[in-house]
Amino acid sequence: MEPSIVVLYSQSSSPQAAQEPLSLPRQNLVTEAALAARAKNNDAVAAPQTPVRADGDVLLRGRSPTPRCANGQPFCLYDQEYPQQRVHEILNTYHDDANTLYHALHRYNPQELINRDNQTHNYRHRGHFACESEVAYLRPGWARNWKDQWVAVVNTDKFPQMVRVETCKFLNQKCEFLPPCYKSSCMQRFAATRLLCVDPANPHQRPTIDVFEMPVACSCFVENFRFL
């Protein structure tokens, strides 16, 4: 299985820290270590239990339940719980629809975007940020749309999808470089992200482009410029 996380860089106030290998913040994203831990002990995850078919696919009826991999997050990484067989069945049935939607949504290869993103951020070496963040590309498997419904994000060899996320390194902590008289905090910002998806619970429903909320920036928030 291909990696689900590609960490690019840290937008840190420390130039040395920006060069060090990074992992995503546990409070914001499901990490590979967390996935491995869940694989060893699924009972440790406080989420609805989903029956699994003999072929390994999640057994879905009517509306897709919250997958076990969610762990309180609005999306899951592409992992062992991804319903590969059901997704492939839907894509085989509606291949032309999926192909048209995919190429209308993704004009560039995901790897090309990753390479460019990793080369065009030299500005972070010329100054500092009030709130440190980490940038990564994720390969989502499940995601919760704006209607609060869980659907499977199409992620196959032919239709790969990656999502760029930027998460606060020190969520809810005070912003740097501000006078202590200001009450500030580093806040996670979200934005709408469009992805090609299918509903494994409804295999006769065509693939569609849905909207999901993803973390895209870390901003310094000052509470009405009130003095402490």
PDB file of C-alpha atoms in Angstrom:
ATOM      1  CA  MET A   1       0.000   0.000   0.000  1.00  0.00           C
ATOM      2  CA  GLU A   2       1.377   3.409  -0.962  1.00  0.00           C
ATOM      3  CA  PRO A   3       2.125   6.013   1.734  1.00  0.00           C
ATOM      4  CA  SER A   4      -0.930   8.026   2.789  1.00  0.00           C
ATOM      5  CA  ILE A   5       1.049  11.030   4.033  1.00  0.00           C
ATOM      6  CA  VAL A   6       3.746  13.020   2.265  1.00  0.00           C
ATOM      7  CA  VAL A   7       5.151  15.677   4.620  1.00  0.00           C
ATOM      8  CA  LEU A   8       6.701  18.602   2.779  1.00  0.00           C
ATOM      9  CA  TYR A   9       7.937  21.188   5.231  1.00  0.00           C
ATOM     10  CA  SER A  10       7.320  23.147   8.391  1.00  0.00           C
ATOM     11  CA  GLN A  11       6.618  26.865   8.306  1.00  0.00           C
ATOM     12  CA  SER A  12       8.510  27.500  11.488  1.00  0.00           C
ATOM     13  CA  SER A  13       9.967  30.536  13.205  1.00  0.00           C
ATOM     14  CA  SER A  14      13.196  28.555  13.440  1.00  0.00           C
ATOM     15  CA  PRO A  15      15.132  28.056  10.147  1.00  0.00           C
ATOM     16  CA  GLN A  16      16.775  24.978  11.624  1.00  0.00           C
ATOM     17  CA  ALA A  17      13.434  23.435  12.523  1.00  0.00           C
ATOM     18  CA  ALA A  18      12.216  23.900   8.951  1.00  0.00           C
ATOM     19  CA  GLN A  19      14.921  21.552   7.699  1.00  0.00           C
ATOM     20  CA  GLU A  20      14.231  18.717  10.112  1.00  0.00           C
ATOM     21  CA  PRO A  21      12.083  15.724   9.138  1.00  0.00           C
ATOM     22  CA  LEU A  22       8.587  16.154  10.466  1.00  0.00           C
ATOM     23  CA  SER A  23       5.490  14.232  11.381  1.00  0.00           C
ATOM     24  CA  LEU A  24       1.983  15.651  11.433  1.00  0.00           C
ATOM     25  CA  PRO A  25       0.517  16.879  14.732  1.00  0.00           C
ATOM     26  CA  ARG A  26      -1.398  14.115  16.476  1.00  0.00           C
ATOM     27  CA  GLN A  27      -4.147  16.466  17.595  1.00  0.00           C
ATOM     28  CA  ASN A  28      -4.950  17.451  14.011  1.00  0.00           C
ATOM     29  CA  LEU A  29      -4.369  14.429  11.805  1.00  0.00           C
ATOM     30  CA  VAL A  30      -4.408  10.668  11.949  1.00  0.00           C
ATOM     31  CA  THR A  31      -0.758   9.597  11.712  1.00  0.00           C
ATOM     32  CA  GLU A  32       0.745   6.407  10.335  1.00  0.00           C
ATOM     33  CA  ALA A  33       1.693   5.421  13.904  1.00  0.00           C
ATOM     34  CA  ALA A  34      -1.925   5.793  14.962  1.00  0.00           C
ATOM     35  CA  LEU A  35      -3.020   3.604  12.075  1.00  0.00           C
ATOM     36  CA  ALA A  36      -0.596   0.897  13.118  1.00  0.00           C
ATOM     37  CA  ALA A  37      -1.784   1.103  16.721  1.00  0.00           C
ATOM     38  CA  ARG A  38      -5.402   0.759  15.644  1.00  0.00           C
ATOM     39  CA  ALA A  39      -4.535  -2.245  13.525  1.00  0.00           C
ATOM     40  CA  LYS A  40      -3.153  -3.962  16.642  1.00  0.00           C
ATOM     41  CA  ASN A  41      -5.972  -2.929  18.918  1.00  0.00           C
ATOM     42  CA  ASN A  42      -9.183  -1.866  17.218  1.00  0.00           C
ATOM     43  CA  ASP A  43     -11.005  -1.871  20.543  1.00  0.00           C
ATOM     44  CA  ALA A  44      -8.998   1.166  21.637  1.00  0.00           C
ATOM     45  CA  VAL A  45     -10.766   3.373  19.111  1.00  0.00           C
ATOM     46  CA  ALA A  46     -13.989   4.869  20.424  1.00  0.00           C
ATOM     47  CA  ALA A  47     -16.014   4.765  17.217  1.00  0.00           C
ATOM     48  CA  PRO A  48     -18.996   2.795  15.930  1.00  0.00           C
ATOM     49  CA  GLN A  49     -18.104  -0.774  15.029  1.00  0.00           C
ATOM     50  CA  THR A  50     -18.674  -1.580  11.373  1.00  0.00           C
ATOM     51  CA  PRO A  51     -19.230  -5.185  10.229  1.00  0.00           C
ATOM     52  CA  VAL A  52     -16.648  -6.436   7.750  1.00  0.00           C
ATOM     53  CA  ARG A  53     -17.324  -8.842   4.913  1.00  0.00           C
ATOM     54  CA  ALA A  54     -15.236 -11.952   4.301  1.00  0.00           C
ATOM     55  CA  ASP A  55     -13.412 -10.175   1.447  1.00  0.00           C
ATOM     56  CA  GLY A  56     -12.286  -7.410   3.796  1.00  0.00           C
ATOM     57  CA  ASP A  57     -14.657  -4.695   2.565  1.00  0.00           C
ATOM     58  CA  VAL A  58     -16.750  -2.799   5.075  1.00  0.00           C
ATOM     59  CA  LEU A  59     -20.306  -4.096   5.073  1.00  0.00           C
ATOM     60  CA  LEU A  60     -22.531  -1.140   4.240  1.00  0.00           C
ATOM     61  CA  ARG A  61     -26.294  -0.887   4.160  1.00  0.00           C
ATOM     62  CA  GLY A  62     -28.338   2.192   3.282  1.00  0.00           C
ATOM     63  CA  ARG A  63     -26.100   4.997   4.519  1.00  0.00           C
ATOM     64  CA  SER A  64     -22.389   4.615   5.168  1.00  0.00           C
ATOM     65  CA  PRO A  65     -21.738   4.700   8.930  1.00  0.00           C
ATOM     66  CA  THR A  66     -18.831   6.474  10.534  1.00  0.00           C
ATOM     67  CA  PRO A  67     -15.776   4.343   9.710  1.00  0.00           C
ATOM     68  CA  ARG A  68     -13.640   3.072  12.569  1.00  0.00           C
ATOM     69  CA  CYS A  69     -10.628   4.901  11.165  1.00  0.00           C
ATOM     70  CA  ALA A  70     -12.251   8.323  11.717  1.00  0.00           C
ATOM     71  CA  ASN A  71     -11.189   8.623  15.360  1.00  0.00           C
ATOM     72  CA  GLY A  72     -12.935  11.983  15.703  1.00  0.00           C
ATOM     73  CA  GLN A  73     -11.577  13.395  12.439  1.00  0.00           C
ATOM     74  CA  PRO A  74     -13.659  14.491   9.396  1.00  0.00           C
ATOM     75  CA  PHE A  75     -11.643  12.194   7.147  1.00  0.00           C
ATOM     76  CA  CYS A  76      -9.536   9.031   7.156  1.00  0.00           C
ATOM     77  CA  LEU A  77      -6.323   8.238   5.395  1.00  0.00           C
ATOM     78  CA  TYR A  78      -6.287   5.603   2.697  1.00  0.00           C
ATOM     79  CA  ASP A  79      -5.648   2.450   4.718  1.00  0.00           C
ATOM     80  CA  GLN A  80      -6.742  -1.137   5.279  1.00  0.00           C
ATOM     81  CA  GLU A  81     -10.344  -0.051   5.926  1.00  0.00           C
ATOM     82  CA  TYR A  82     -10.740   1.477   2.473  1.00  0.00           C
ATOM     83  CA  PRO A  83     -13.537  -0.417   0.616  1.00  0.00           C
ATOM     84  CA  GLN A  84     -11.443  -1.222  -2.448  1.00  0.00           C
ATOM     85  CA  GLN A  85     -13.666  -3.889  -3.934  1.00  0.00           C
ATOM     86  CA  ARG A  86     -16.864  -1.846  -3.664  1.00  0.00           C
ATOM     87  CA  VAL A  87     -15.169   1.253  -5.107  1.00  0.00           C
ATOM     88  CA  HIS A  88     -13.783  -0.722  -8.053  1.00  0.00           C
ATOM     89  CA  GLU A  89     -17.216  -2.226  -8.719  1.00  0.00           C
ATOM     90  CA  ILE A  90     -18.798   1.225  -8.902  1.00  0.00           C
ATOM     91  CA  LEU A  91     -15.995   2.600 -11.074  1.00  0.00           C
ATOM     92  CA  ASN A  92     -16.249  -0.338 -13.465  1.00  0.00           C
ATOM     93  CA  THR A  93     -19.979   0.270 -13.827  1.00  0.00           C
ATOM     94  CA  TYR A  94     -19.653   4.029 -14.316  1.00  0.00           C
ATOM     95  CA  HIS A  95     -16.155   4.256 -15.767  1.00  0.00           C
ATOM     96  CA  ASP A  96     -16.914   6.951 -18.352  1.00  0.00           C
ATOM     97  CA  ASP A  97     -18.606   9.174 -15.776  1.00  0.00           C
ATOM     98  CA  ALA A  98     -15.717   8.797 -13.345  1.00  0.00           C
ATOM     99  CA  ASN A  99     -13.133   9.448 -16.050  1.00  0.00           C
ATOM    100  CA  THR A 100     -14.859  12.647 -17.193  1.00  0.00           C
ATOM    101  CA  LEU A 101     -15.311  14.006 -13.677  1.00  0.00           C
ATOM    102  CA  TYR A 102     -11.779  13.119 -12.609  1.00  0.00           C
ATOM    103  CA  HIS A 103     -10.052  14.901 -15.487  1.00  0.00           C
ATOM    104  CA  ALA A 104     -12.316  17.925 -15.139  1.00  0.00           C
ATOM    105  CA  LEU A 105     -11.348  18.171 -11.474  1.00  0.00           C
ATOM    106  CA  HIS A 106      -7.659  17.250 -11.670  1.00  0.00           C
ATOM    107  CA  ARG A 107      -5.749  18.847 -14.525  1.00  0.00           C
ATOM    108  CA  TYR A 108      -2.322  17.972 -13.133  1.00  0.00           C
ATOM    109  CA  ASN A 109      -0.691  14.846 -11.801  1.00  0.00           C
ATOM    110  CA  PRO A 110      -0.589  14.863  -7.966  1.00  0.00           C
ATOM    111  CA  GLN A 111       3.160  14.287  -7.931  1.00  0.00           C
ATOM    112  CA  GLU A 112       3.718  17.355 -10.127  1.00  0.00           C
ATOM    113  CA  LEU A 113       1.855  19.510  -7.621  1.00  0.00           C
ATOM    114  CA  ILE A 114       3.858  18.086  -4.729  1.00  0.00           C
ATOM    115  CA  ASN A 115       7.155  18.761  -6.497  1.00  0.00           C
ATOM    116  CA  ARG A 116       6.176  22.333  -7.336  1.00  0.00           C
ATOM    117  CA  ASP A 117       4.864  23.036  -3.855  1.00  0.00           C
ATOM    118  CA  ASN A 118       8.137  21.864  -2.369  1.00  0.00           C
ATOM    119  CA  GLN A 119      10.145  24.224  -4.591  1.00  0.00           C
ATOM    120  CA  THR A 120       8.178  27.475  -4.404  1.00  0.00           C
ATOM    121  CA  HIS A 121       8.234  28.326  -0.710  1.00  0.00           C
ATOM    122  CA  ASN A 122      11.664  29.853  -0.218  1.00  0.00           C
ATOM    123  CA  TYR A 123       9.972  32.823   1.478  1.00  0.00           C
ATOM    124  CA  ARG A 124       9.894  30.865   4.727  1.00  0.00           C
ATOM    125  CA  HIS A 125      13.693  31.248   4.923  1.00  0.00           C
ATOM    126  CA  ARG A 126      13.434  35.060   4.730  1.00  0.00           C
ATOM    127  CA  GLY A 127      11.322  35.622   7.804  1.00  0.00           C
ATOM    128  CA  HIS A 128       9.138  34.099  10.453  1.00  0.00           C
ATOM    129  CA  PHE A 129       5.503  33.220  11.052  1.00  0.00           C
ATOM    130  CA  ALA A 130       3.458  34.227  14.057  1.00  0.00           C
ATOM    131  CA  CYS A 131       2.027  30.699  14.066  1.00  0.00           C
ATOM    132  CA  GLU A 132       4.050  27.678  13.036  1.00  0.00           C
ATOM    133  CA  SER A 133       2.455  25.127  10.742  1.00  0.00           C
ATOM    134  CA  GLU A 134       3.182  21.912   8.889  1.00  0.00           C
ATOM    135  CA  VAL A 135       2.306  21.235   5.260  1.00  0.00           C
ATOM    136  CA  ALA A 136       1.605  17.779   3.904  1.00  0.00           C
ATOM    137  CA  TYR A 137      -0.195  15.982   1.104  1.00  0.00           C
ATOM    138  CA  LEU A 138      -2.666  13.328   2.233  1.00  0.00           C
ATOM    139  CA  ARG A 139      -4.241  10.467   0.363  1.00  0.00           C
ATOM    140  CA  PRO A 140      -7.767  10.347   1.836  1.00  0.00           C
ATOM    141  CA  GLY A 141      -9.824   7.182   1.923  1.00  0.00           C
ATOM    142  CA  TRP A 142     -13.038   8.184   3.678  1.00  0.00           C
ATOM    143  CA  ALA A 143     -14.323  11.722   4.186  1.00  0.00           C
ATOM    144  CA  ARG A 144     -17.365  13.418   5.683  1.00  0.00           C
ATOM    145  CA  ASN A 145     -19.050  15.819   3.283  1.00  0.00           C
ATOM    146  CA  TRP A 146     -20.863  19.054   4.097  1.00  0.00           C
ATOM    147  CA  LYS A 147     -24.093  17.100   4.524  1.00  0.00           C
ATOM    148  CA  ASP A 148     -22.434  15.190   7.356  1.00  0.00           C
ATOM    149  CA  GLN A 149     -22.415  11.994   5.290  1.00  0.00           C
ATOM    150  CA  TRP A 150     -19.442   9.647   5.072  1.00  0.00           C
ATOM    151  CA  VAL A 151     -18.428   8.676   1.542  1.00  0.00           C
ATOM    152  CA  ALA A 152     -15.427   6.946  -0.008  1.00  0.00           C
ATOM    153  CA  VAL A 153     -12.966   9.219  -1.787  1.00  0.00           C
ATOM    154  CA  VAL A 154     -11.985   7.641  -5.088  1.00  0.00           C
ATOM    155  CA  ASN A 155      -8.336   6.613  -4.784  1.00  0.00           C
ATOM    156  CA  THR A 156      -7.136   4.021  -7.265  1.00  0.00           C
ATOM    157  CA  ASP A 157      -4.082   3.619  -9.460  1.00  0.00           C
ATOM    158  CA  LYS A 158      -5.976   5.189 -12.355  1.00  0.00           C
ATOM    159  CA  PHE A 159      -7.715   7.878 -10.299  1.00  0.00           C
ATOM    160  CA  PRO A 160      -5.328   8.948  -7.517  1.00  0.00           C
ATOM    161  CA  GLN A 161      -6.288  11.927  -5.366  1.00  0.00           C
ATOM    162  CA  MET A 162      -4.132  13.866  -2.934  1.00  0.00           C
ATOM    163  CA  VAL A 163      -5.148  16.733  -0.667  1.00  0.00           C
ATOM    164  CA  ARG A 164      -2.826  19.509   0.474  1.00  0.00           C
ATOM    165  CA  VAL A 165      -3.319  20.306   4.148  1.00  0.00           C
ATOM    166  CA  GLU A 166      -1.645  22.803   6.427  1.00  0.00           C
ATOM    167  CA  THR A 167      -2.084  22.295  10.150  1.00  0.00           C
ATOM    168  CA  CYS A 168      -1.163  24.309  13.215  1.00  0.00           C
ATOM    169  CA  LYS A 169       1.944  22.997  14.896  1.00  0.00           C
ATOM    170  CA  PHE A 170       0.926  24.562  18.214  1.00  0.00           C
ATOM    171  CA  LEU A 171      -2.853  24.722  18.080  1.00  0.00           C
ATOM    172  CA  ASN A 172      -4.487  27.231  20.481  1.00  0.00           C
ATOM    173  CA  GLN A 173      -1.105  28.420  21.738  1.00  0.00           C
ATOM    174  CA  LYS A 174      -0.175  32.117  21.860  1.00  0.00           C
ATOM    175  CA  CYS A 175       1.099  33.702  18.659  1.00  0.00           C
ATOM    176  CA  GLU A 176       4.761  34.591  18.534  1.00  0.00           C
ATOM    177  CA  PHE A 177       6.230  38.102  18.129  1.00  0.00           C
ATOM    178  CA  LEU A 178       3.165  39.872  19.587  1.00  0.00           C
ATOM    179  CA  PRO A 179       3.277  42.037  22.717  1.00  0.00           C
ATOM    180  CA  PRO A 180       2.043  40.185  25.808  1.00  0.00           C
ATOM    181  CA  CYS A 181      -0.777  42.718  26.219  1.00  0.00           C
ATOM    182  CA  TYR A 182      -2.655  41.098  23.331  1.00  0.00           C
ATOM    183  CA  LYS A 183      -4.693  37.954  23.876  1.00  0.00           C
ATOM    184  CA  SER A 184      -3.872  35.808  20.860  1.00  0.00           C
ATOM    185  CA  SER A 185      -4.000  32.186  19.777  1.00  0.00           C
ATOM    186  CA  CYS A 186      -3.057  30.072  16.772  1.00  0.00           C
ATOM    187  CA  MET A 187      -6.238  28.864  15.125  1.00  0.00           C
ATOM    188  CA  GLN A 188      -6.804  26.228  12.471  1.00  0.00           C
ATOM    189  CA  ARG A 189      -8.435  27.508   9.271  1.00  0.00           C
ATOM    190  CA  PHE A 190     -10.517  25.300   6.980  1.00  0.00           C
ATOM    191  CA  ALA A 191     -11.695  25.564   3.397  1.00  0.00           C
ATOM    192  CA  ALA A 192     -13.908  23.664   1.000  1.00  0.00           C
ATOM    193  CA  THR A 193     -12.128  20.972  -0.999  1.00  0.00           C
ATOM    194  CA  ARG A 194     -13.712  19.205  -3.963  1.00  0.00           C
ATOM    195  CA  LEU A 195     -13.010  15.499  -4.485  1.00  0.00           C
ATOM    196  CA  LEU A 196     -14.330  12.703  -6.658  1.00  0.00           C
ATOM    197  CA  CYS A 197     -16.140  10.218  -4.460  1.00  0.00           C
ATOM    198  CA  VAL A 198     -18.581   7.312  -4.400  1.00  0.00           C
ATOM    199  CA  ASP A 199     -21.071   6.064  -1.856  1.00  0.00           C
ATOM    200  CA  PRO A 200     -20.281   2.403  -1.097  1.00  0.00           C
ATOM    201  CA  ALA A 201     -23.669   2.059   0.587  1.00  0.00           C
ATOM    202  CA  ASN A 202     -25.387   2.884  -2.720  1.00  0.00           C
ATOM    203  CA  PRO A 203     -23.488   1.049  -5.494  1.00  0.00           C
ATOM    204  CA  HIS A 204     -26.062   2.097  -8.116  1.00  0.00           C
ATOM    205  CA  GLN A 205     -25.332   5.771  -7.506  1.00  0.00           C
ATOM    206  CA  ARG A 206     -22.932   7.336 -10.004  1.00  0.00           C
ATOM    207  CA  PRO A 207     -19.594   8.817  -8.909  1.00  0.00           C
ATOM    208  CA  THR A 208     -19.889  12.479  -8.027  1.00  0.00           C
ATOM    209  CA  ILE A 209     -17.800  15.477  -7.042  1.00  0.00           C
ATOM    210  CA  ASP A 210     -18.502  16.325  -3.423  1.00  0.00           C
ATOM    211  CA  VAL A 211     -17.355  19.074  -1.064  1.00  0.00           C
ATOM    212  CA  PHE A 212     -15.337  18.468   2.100  1.00  0.00           C
ATOM    213  CA  GLU A 213     -13.839  20.668   4.797  1.00  0.00           C
ATOM    214  CA  MET A 214     -10.063  20.368   5.044  1.00  0.00           C
ATOM    215  CA  PRO A 215      -7.435  22.204   7.136  1.00  0.00           C
ATOM    216  CA  VAL A 216      -5.634  24.701   4.888  1.00  0.00           C
ATOM    217  CA  ALA A 217      -3.892  27.284   7.092  1.00  0.00           C
ATOM    218  CA  CYS A 218      -2.899  28.303  10.592  1.00  0.00           C
ATOM    219  CA  SER A 219      -3.727  31.907  11.473  1.00  0.00           C
ATOM    220  CA  CYS A 220      -2.994  34.151  14.411  1.00  0.00           C
ATOM    221  CA  PHE A 221      -6.259  35.259  16.001  1.00  0.00           C
ATOM    222  CA  VAL A 222      -6.359  38.339  18.246  1.00  0.00           C
ATOM    223  CA  GLU A 223      -9.484  38.752  20.369  1.00  0.00           C
ATOM    224  CA  ASN A 224     -10.748  42.254  19.540  1.00  0.00           C
ATOM    225  CA  PHE A 225      -7.405  43.796  20.501  1.00  0.00           C
ATOM    226  CA  ARG A 226      -8.311  43.554  24.147  1.00  0.00           C
ATOM    227  CA  PHE A 227      -5.601  44.200  26.686  1.00  0.00           C
ATOM    228  CA  LEU A 228      -5.025  41.621  29.385  1.00  0.00           C
TER     229      LEU A 228
END
